[in-house]
PDB file of C-alpha atoms in Angstrom:
ATOM      1  CA  ASP L   1      89.500  99.428  79.174  1.00 60.00           C
ATOM      2  CA  THR L   2      88.352  96.979  82.263  1.00 65.00           C
ATOM      3  CA  GLU L   3      91.405  96.555  83.616  1.00 91.00           C
ATOM      4  CA  VAL L   4      93.364  97.679  86.754  1.00 96.00           C
ATOM      5  CA  THR L   5      97.093  98.218  86.806  1.00 97.00           C
ATOM      6  CA  GLN L   6      99.479  98.007  88.902  1.00 97.00           C
ATOM      7  CA  THR L   7     103.361  98.844  88.946  1.00 97.00           C
ATOM      8  CA  PRO L   8     105.928  97.145  90.048  1.00 97.00           C
ATOM      9  CA  LYS L   9     104.278  93.293  89.660  1.00 96.00           C
ATOM     10  CA  HIS L  10     107.408  92.502  92.529  1.00 97.00           C
ATOM     11  CA  LEU L  11     109.119  94.681  94.858  1.00 97.00           C
ATOM     12  CA  VAL L  12     112.118  93.788  97.304  1.00 96.00           C
ATOM     13  CA  MET L  13     112.886  96.242  99.564  1.00 93.00           C
ATOM     14  CA  GLY L  14     114.833  97.211 103.002  1.00 90.00           C
ATOM     15  CA  MET L  15     113.341  98.825 106.359  1.00 89.00           C
ATOM     16  CA  THR L  16     115.312 101.898 105.694  1.00 89.00           C
ATOM     17  CA  ASN L  17     114.037 102.483 101.800  1.00 90.00           C
ATOM     18  CA  LYS L  18     111.213 104.566 100.753  1.00 95.00           C
ATOM     19  CA  LYS L  19     109.257 103.178  97.781  1.00 96.00           C
ATOM     20  CA  SER L  20     106.055 103.221  95.743  1.00 97.00           C
ATOM     21  CA  LEU L  21     103.600 101.101  94.453  1.00 98.00           C
ATOM     22  CA  LYS L  22     100.992 102.440  91.681  1.00 98.00           C
ATOM     23  CA  CYS L  23      97.965 101.375  90.259  1.00 98.00           C
ATOM     24  CA  GLU L  24      96.099 102.944  87.541  1.00 98.00           C
ATOM     25  CA  GLN L  25      92.556 102.340  86.583  1.00 96.00           C
ATOM     26  CA  HIS L  26      90.037 104.275  83.077  1.00 91.00           C
ATOM     27  CA  MET L  27      87.142 102.563  84.098  1.00 92.00           C
ATOM     28  CA  GLY L  28      85.775 105.882  85.122  1.00 91.00           C
ATOM     29  CA  HIS L  29      85.748 104.562  88.694  1.00 92.00           C
ATOM     30  CA  ARG L  30      84.873 106.570  91.555  1.00 91.00           C
ATOM     31  CA  ALA L  31      86.484 104.429  94.598  1.00 92.00           C
ATOM     32  CA  MET L  32      89.406 102.818  94.758  1.00 95.00           C
ATOM     33  CA  TYR L  33      90.966 100.863  97.142  1.00 95.00           C
ATOM     34  CA  TRP L  34      93.969  99.261  99.143  1.00 97.00           C
ATOM     35  CA  TYR L  35      93.919  96.014 100.349  1.00 97.00           C
ATOM     36  CA  LYS L  36      96.953  93.919 101.905  1.00 98.00           C
ATOM     37  CA  GLN L  37      96.906  90.117 101.211  1.00 97.00           C
ATOM     38  CA  LYS L  38      98.946  87.231 103.390  1.00 96.00           C
ATOM     39  CA  ALA L  39      99.072  83.772 101.523  1.00 93.00           C
ATOM     40  CA  LYS L  40      95.741  82.042 101.246  1.00 92.00           C
ATOM     41  CA  LYS L  41      94.327  84.677 103.965  1.00 96.00           C
ATOM     42  CA  PRO L  42      91.621  87.079 102.783  1.00 97.00           C
ATOM     43  CA  PRO L  43      92.231  90.777 101.785  1.00 97.00           C
ATOM     44  CA  GLU L  44      92.585  93.188 104.563  1.00 97.00           C
ATOM     45  CA  LEU L  45      91.220  95.873 104.033  1.00 96.00           C
ATOM     46  CA  MET L  46      93.727  99.360 103.971  1.00 97.00           C
ATOM     47  CA  PHE L  47      92.568 102.368 102.663  1.00 96.00           C
ATOM     48  CA  VAL L  48      89.603 103.649 100.425  1.00 93.00           C
ATOM     49  CA  TYR L  49      89.125 106.653  98.377  1.00 94.00           C
ATOM     50  CA  SER L  50      86.124 107.713  97.752  1.00 91.00           C
ATOM     51  CA  TYR L  51      85.633 110.901  95.092  1.00 91.00           C
ATOM     52  CA  GLU L  52      89.786 111.433  95.851  1.00 93.00           C
ATOM     53  CA  LYS L  53      89.301 111.765  99.122  1.00 93.00           C
ATOM     54  CA  LEU L  54      90.278 109.418 101.840  1.00 94.00           C
ATOM     55  CA  SER L  55      87.324 108.038 103.257  1.00 90.00           C
ATOM     56  CA  ILE L  56      88.059 104.750 105.245  1.00 89.00           C
ATOM     57  CA  ASN L  57      92.032 104.302 106.723  1.00 92.00           C
ATOM     58  CA  GLU L  58      91.945 101.027 108.937  1.00 92.00           C
ATOM     59  CA  SER L  59      93.895 101.997 111.493  1.00 91.00           C
ATOM     60  CA  VAL L  60      97.201 101.556 109.005  1.00 95.00           C
ATOM     61  CA  PRO L  61     100.650 102.407 110.835  1.00 96.00           C
ATOM     62  CA  SER L  62     101.755 105.450 109.509  1.00 95.00           C
ATOM     63  CA  ARG L  63     104.889 104.097 107.319  1.00 96.00           C
ATOM     64  CA  PHE L  64     102.051 103.190 104.756  1.00 97.00           C
ATOM     65  CA  SER L  65     101.056 106.869 102.793  1.00 97.00           C
ATOM     66  CA  PRO L  66      98.363 106.574 100.408  1.00 98.00           C
ATOM     67  CA  GLU L  67      98.358 109.128  97.474  1.00 97.00           C
ATOM     68  CA  CYS L  68      95.276 109.712  95.058  1.00 96.00           C
ATOM     69  CA  PRO L  69      96.506 112.413  92.495  1.00 95.00           C
ATOM     70  CA  ASN L  70      93.336 112.195  89.994  1.00 93.00           C
ATOM     71  CA  SER L  71      90.370 109.732  89.484  1.00 90.00           C
ATOM     72  CA  SER L  72      92.322 107.062  88.090  1.00 95.00           C
ATOM     73  CA  LEU L  73      95.149 107.159  89.893  1.00 97.00           C
ATOM     74  CA  LEU L  74      96.011 105.582  93.421  1.00 98.00           C
ATOM     75  CA  ASN L  75      99.093 105.400  95.123  1.00 98.00           C
ATOM     76  CA  LEU L  76     100.596 103.683  98.091  1.00 98.00           C
ATOM     77  CA  HIS L  77     104.375 105.241  99.499  1.00 98.00           C
ATOM     78  CA  LEU L  78     105.987 102.769 101.813  1.00 97.00           C
ATOM     79  CA  HIS L  79     108.643 103.936 104.094  1.00 95.00           C
ATOM     80  CA  ALA L  80     110.921 101.961 107.275  1.00 93.00           C
ATOM     81  CA  LEU L  81     108.504  98.872 106.620  1.00 94.00           C
ATOM     82  CA  GLN L  82     109.289  95.950 108.835  1.00 95.00           C
ATOM     83  CA  PRO L  83     109.176  92.169 107.871  1.00 95.00           C
ATOM     84  CA  GLU L  84     105.726  91.586 108.857  1.00 96.00           C
ATOM     85  CA  ASP L  85     104.305  94.200 106.268  1.00 97.00           C
ATOM     86  CA  SER L  86     105.880  91.493 103.138  1.00 97.00           C
ATOM     87  CA  ALA L  87     102.844  90.546 101.652  1.00 97.00           C
ATOM     88  CA  LEU L  88     100.568  90.552  98.641  1.00 97.00           C
ATOM     89  CA  TYR L  89      99.604  94.860  97.814  1.00 98.00           C
ATOM     90  CA  LEU L  90      95.940  94.728  95.967  1.00 97.00           C
ATOM     91  CA  CYS L  91      94.798  97.800  94.320  1.00 97.00           C
ATOM     92  CA  ALA L  92      90.475  98.076  93.890  1.00 96.00           C
ATOM     93  CA  SER L  93      88.212 100.052  92.413  1.00 95.00           C
ATOM     94  CA  SER L  94      84.322 100.160  92.251  1.00 93.00           C
ATOM     95  CA  ARG L  95      81.818 102.041  90.084  1.00 89.00           C
ATOM     96  CA  GLY L  96      80.503 105.530  92.242  1.00 70.00           C
ATOM     97  CA  GLY L  97      81.176 105.286  96.006  1.00 63.00           C
ATOM     98  CA  THR L  98      81.866 103.053  98.174  1.00 60.00           C
ATOM     99  CA  GLY L  99      78.328 101.904  98.913  1.00 64.00           C
ATOM    100  CA  ARG L 100      75.589 100.088  97.463  1.00 71.00           C
ATOM    101  CA  GLY L 101      76.164  96.965  95.268  1.00 81.00           C
ATOM    102  CA  ASN L 102      79.030  97.487  93.368  1.00 87.00           C
ATOM    103  CA  GLU L 103      81.524  94.816  92.934  1.00 92.00           C
ATOM    104  CA  GLN L 104      85.164  96.121  93.016  1.00 94.00           C
ATOM    105  CA  PHE L 105      87.820  95.421  89.928  1.00 95.00           C
ATOM    106  CA  PHE L 106      91.253  94.034  91.336  1.00 96.00           C
ATOM    107  CA  GLY L 107      94.373  94.579  89.548  1.00 96.00           C
ATOM    108  CA  PRO L 108      97.575  91.955  89.951  1.00 95.00           C
ATOM    109  CA  GLY L 109      98.760  93.184  92.895  1.00 96.00           C
ATOM    110  CA  THR L 110     102.277  93.712  93.838  1.00 97.00           C
ATOM    111  CA  ARG L 111     104.414  91.536  95.849  1.00 96.00           C
ATOM    112  CA  LEU L 112     106.157  92.963  98.876  1.00 97.00           C
ATOM    113  CA  THR L 113     109.285  91.525  99.870  1.00 97.00           C
ATOM    114  CA  VAL L 114     110.694  93.538 103.000  1.00 96.00           C
ATOM    115  CA  LEU L 115     114.511  92.441 103.807  1.00 93.00           C
TER     116      LEU L 115
ATOM    117  CA  ALA S   1      77.633  92.486 113.894  1.00 78.00           C
ATOM    118  CA  GLN S   2      78.937  91.946 110.245  1.00 85.00           C
ATOM    119  CA  SER S   3      80.215  88.397 109.582  1.00 91.00           C
ATOM    120  CA  VAL S   4      80.723  85.980 106.447  1.00 96.00           C
ATOM    121  CA  ALA S   5      81.196  81.938 106.825  1.00 97.00           C
ATOM    122  CA  GLN S   6      82.567  79.655 105.125  1.00 98.00           C
ATOM    123  CA  PRO S   7      82.699  76.139 106.553  1.00 97.00           C
ATOM    124  CA  GLU S   8      85.541  73.834 104.569  1.00 97.00           C
ATOM    125  CA  ASP S   9      88.553  75.215 104.253  1.00 97.00           C
ATOM    126  CA  GLN S  10      89.147  72.528 101.410  1.00 97.00           C
ATOM    127  CA  VAL S  11      86.457  71.257  98.729  1.00 98.00           C
ATOM    128  CA  ASN S  12      87.445  68.221  96.397  1.00 98.00           C
ATOM    129  CA  VAL S  13      85.746  67.230  93.723  1.00 98.00           C
ATOM    130  CA  ALA S  14      86.665  65.258  90.282  1.00 98.00           C
ATOM    131  CA  GLU S  15      86.493  66.926  86.967  1.00 98.00           C
ATOM    132  CA  GLY S  16      83.176  66.815  85.485  1.00 97.00           C
ATOM    133  CA  ASN S  17      80.575  66.728  88.122  1.00 98.00           C
ATOM    134  CA  PRO S  18      79.120  68.964  90.335  1.00 98.00           C
ATOM    135  CA  LEU S  19      80.808  71.463  92.340  1.00 97.00           C
ATOM    136  CA  THR S  20      78.938  73.519  95.624  1.00 98.00           C
ATOM    137  CA  VAL S  21      81.155  76.142  97.383  1.00 98.00           C
ATOM    138  CA  LYS S  22      79.340  77.252 100.950  1.00 98.00           C
ATOM    139  CA  CYS S  23      78.860  80.431 102.210  1.00 98.00           C
ATOM    140  CA  THR S  24      76.511  81.935 105.300  1.00 98.00           C
ATOM    141  CA  TYR S  25      76.294  85.111 106.223  1.00 95.00           C
ATOM    142  CA  SER S  26      74.925  87.390 108.970  1.00 92.00           C
ATOM    143  CA  VAL S  27      74.010  91.108 108.064  1.00 87.00           C
ATOM    144  CA  SER S  28      71.579  93.465 110.020  1.00 82.00           C
ATOM    145  CA  GLY S  29      68.744  94.275 106.920  1.00 82.00           C
ATOM    146  CA  ASN S  30      69.033  93.255 103.672  1.00 84.00           C
ATOM    147  CA  PRO S  31      72.918  91.964 102.201  1.00 88.00           C
ATOM    148  CA  TYR S  32      74.691  92.682  98.844  1.00 91.00           C
ATOM    149  CA  LEU S  33      76.306  89.409  98.326  1.00 95.00           C
ATOM    150  CA  PHE S  34      79.376  88.507  96.548  1.00 96.00           C
ATOM    151  CA  TRP S  35      81.574  86.054  95.497  1.00 98.00           C
ATOM    152  CA  TYR S  36      85.443  86.207  94.363  1.00 98.00           C
ATOM    153  CA  VAL S  37      87.804  83.979  92.922  1.00 97.00           C
ATOM    154  CA  GLN S  38      91.969  83.864  93.129  1.00 97.00           C
ATOM    155  CA  TYR S  39      93.789  82.208  91.018  1.00 93.00           C
ATOM    156  CA  PRO S  40      97.658  81.202  92.087  1.00 88.00           C
ATOM    157  CA  ASN S  41      99.405  84.231  91.739  1.00 79.00           C
ATOM    158  CA  ARG S  42      97.234  86.694  91.095  1.00 83.00           C
ATOM    159  CA  GLY S  43      94.746  89.198  91.813  1.00 86.00           C
ATOM    160  CA  LEU S  44      91.081  88.534  93.156  1.00 94.00           C
ATOM    161  CA  GLN S  45      88.556  88.255  89.793  1.00 96.00           C
ATOM    162  CA  PHE S  46      84.906  89.283  90.301  1.00 95.00           C
ATOM    163  CA  LEU S  47      82.645  86.150  89.596  1.00 97.00           C
ATOM    164  CA  LEU S  48      78.378  86.695  90.546  1.00 97.00           C
ATOM    165  CA  LYS S  49      76.915  89.191  93.168  1.00 95.00           C
ATOM    166  CA  TYR S  50      73.329  89.287  94.282  1.00 95.00           C
ATOM    167  CA  ILE S  51      71.913  92.233  94.929  1.00 91.00           C
ATOM    168  CA  THR S  52      68.328  92.058  95.227  1.00 89.00           C
ATOM    169  CA  GLY S  53      65.241  90.239  92.971  1.00 89.00           C
ATOM    170  CA  ASP S  54      65.834  86.562  91.396  1.00 92.00           C
ATOM    171  CA  ASN S  55      67.425  84.483  94.184  1.00 94.00           C
ATOM    172  CA  LEU S  56      69.482  82.647  91.363  1.00 96.00           C
ATOM    173  CA  VAL S  57      72.421  84.586  89.902  1.00 97.00           C
ATOM    174  CA  LYS S  58      74.198  83.193  87.311  1.00 96.00           C
ATOM    175  CA  GLY S  59      78.043  84.708  86.882  1.00 95.00           C
ATOM    176  CA  SER S  60      81.136  84.738  85.243  1.00 92.00           C
ATOM    177  CA  TYR S  61      82.987  80.528  83.858  1.00 93.00           C
ATOM    178  CA  GLY S  62      79.727  79.160  84.216  1.00 95.00           C
ATOM    179  CA  PHE S  63      79.272  79.554  87.876  1.00 97.00           C
ATOM    180  CA  GLU S  64      75.876  80.146  89.702  1.00 98.00           C
ATOM    181  CA  ALA S  65      74.635  81.068  93.011  1.00 98.00           C
ATOM    182  CA  GLU S  66      71.696  81.135  95.201  1.00 96.00           C
ATOM    183  CA  PHE S  67      70.586  83.438  97.703  1.00 96.00           C
ATOM    184  CA  ASN S  68      68.468  81.920 100.463  1.00 96.00           C
ATOM    185  CA  LYS S  69      67.123  84.467 102.715  1.00 94.00           C
ATOM    186  CA  SER S  70      66.051  82.111 105.276  1.00 94.00           C
ATOM    187  CA  GLN S  71      69.035  79.883 105.622  1.00 96.00           C
ATOM    188  CA  THR S  72      71.490  82.941 105.425  1.00 95.00           C
ATOM    189  CA  SER S  73      73.062  81.248 102.642  1.00 97.00           C
ATOM    190  CA  PHE S  74      74.768  82.551  99.306  1.00 98.00           C
ATOM    191  CA  HIS S  75      76.284  78.720  98.139  1.00 98.00           C
ATOM    192  CA  LEU S  76      78.347  78.788  94.762  1.00 98.00           C
ATOM    193  CA  LYS S  77      77.788  76.289  92.366  1.00 98.00           C
ATOM    194  CA  LYS S  78      78.887  74.743  88.851  1.00 98.00           C
ATOM    195  CA  PRO S  79      77.092  71.856  87.238  1.00 97.00           C
ATOM    196  CA  SER S  80      80.481  70.251  85.594  1.00 97.00           C
ATOM    197  CA  ALA S  81      83.536  70.998  87.514  1.00 98.00           C
ATOM    198  CA  LEU S  82      87.037  71.717  85.317  1.00 97.00           C
ATOM    199  CA  VAL S  83      90.558  71.406  86.598  1.00 97.00           C
ATOM    200  CA  SER S  84      90.967  74.952  85.426  1.00 95.00           C
ATOM    201  CA  ASP S  85      88.050  76.163  87.943  1.00 97.00           C
ATOM    202  CA  SER S  86      90.957  75.226  91.014  1.00 97.00           C
ATOM    203  CA  ALA S  87      91.626  78.365  92.866  1.00 97.00           C
ATOM    204  CA  LEU S  88      91.034  79.995  95.632  1.00 98.00           C
ATOM    205  CA  TYR S  89      86.940  81.207  96.345  1.00 98.00           C
ATOM    206  CA  PHE S  90      86.077  83.751  98.769  1.00 98.00           C
ATOM    207  CA  CYS S  91      82.844  85.213  99.747  1.00 98.00           C
ATOM    208  CA  ALA S  92      82.203  88.703 100.965  1.00 96.00           C
ATOM    209  CA  VAL S  93      79.092  90.598 102.689  1.00 93.00           C
ATOM    210  CA  ARG S  94      77.789  93.935 102.647  1.00 86.00           C
ATOM    211  CA  GLY S  95      74.644  94.840 104.631  1.00 75.00           C
ATOM    212  CA  GLN S  96      72.580  97.205 102.587  1.00 70.00           C
ATOM    213  CA  ASN S  97      72.151  99.136 105.931  1.00 66.00           C
ATOM    214  CA  ALA S  98      75.181  99.648 106.643  1.00 58.00           C
ATOM    215  CA  GLY S  99      75.260 102.946 107.186  1.00 59.00           C
ATOM    216  CA  ASN S 100      78.529 104.167 107.690  1.00 51.00           C
ATOM    217  CA  ASN S 101      80.371 100.633 107.463  1.00 59.00           C
ATOM    218  CA  ARG S 102      80.669 100.772 104.268  1.00 70.00           C
ATOM    219  CA  LYS S 103      83.712  98.043 103.736  1.00 83.00           C
ATOM    220  CA  LEU S 104      83.292  94.699 102.548  1.00 90.00           C
ATOM    221  CA  ILE S 105      83.270  91.883 105.080  1.00 92.00           C
ATOM    222  CA  TRP S 106      85.363  88.838 103.782  1.00 96.00           C
ATOM    223  CA  GLY S 107      85.432  85.083 104.422  1.00 97.00           C
ATOM    224  CA  LEU S 108      88.222  83.266 105.027  1.00 98.00           C
ATOM    225  CA  GLY S 109      87.947  81.207 102.076  1.00 98.00           C
ATOM    226  CA  THR S 110      87.997  77.544 100.522  1.00 98.00           C
ATOM    227  CA  SER S 111      90.432  76.142  98.388  1.00 98.00           C
ATOM    228  CA  LEU S 112      88.724  74.028  95.452  1.00 98.00           C
ATOM    229  CA  ALA S 113      90.679  71.184  93.891  1.00 97.00           C
ATOM    230  CA  VAL S 114      89.085  69.648  91.239  1.00 97.00           C
ATOM    231  CA  ASN S 115      91.189  66.255  90.202  1.00 96.00           C
ATOM    232  CA  PRO S 116      91.157  64.994  86.985  1.00 95.00           C
TER     233      PRO S 116
END
């Protein structure tokens, strides 16, 4: 299985809602990533988990809360988001840790709209 | 500081012609270099990477890239473009000696349009 899956594909939420994005991989990768991407822009790194521990937090607002329950799963909990948080949220994974020359495998993304 | 430049926002090429998407980088020490492609409304797909060794790297879908250390470039090429190659292409770099700076640095992307 060489796939990263993400659910849901689309999500519309109000500014007072709480929702979660989910990501799963079964490639035995030990690094997992959350990115935010605006249209026609490069992905912006949000969080990195390496061996199930949070290793990078790119100064993301606390309304985004990541969780890595096990080596195959990654969640992103959302609360009190702002309209400017509307974007494509991408999950990725890579073999081993975050360093070296390991390429990242991306999921299809969750298209998030905050009303 | 590490950086990546993709000097062209858009590249247009006729189907069947060769294509080149340019990328230059700046890192301290040797680089790890990557190309990713993003089709409309899709996630990013890995195309190829340079780690060490042969300067010409072959990747998916007939793409290749040449690492040029003296020019600090890693241009993506394909001998004969297809309409289905139309997509957004990102170059990314990480220094091999980046230490605690483990994240990829991404270029701004180049939109490739292949015309029938």
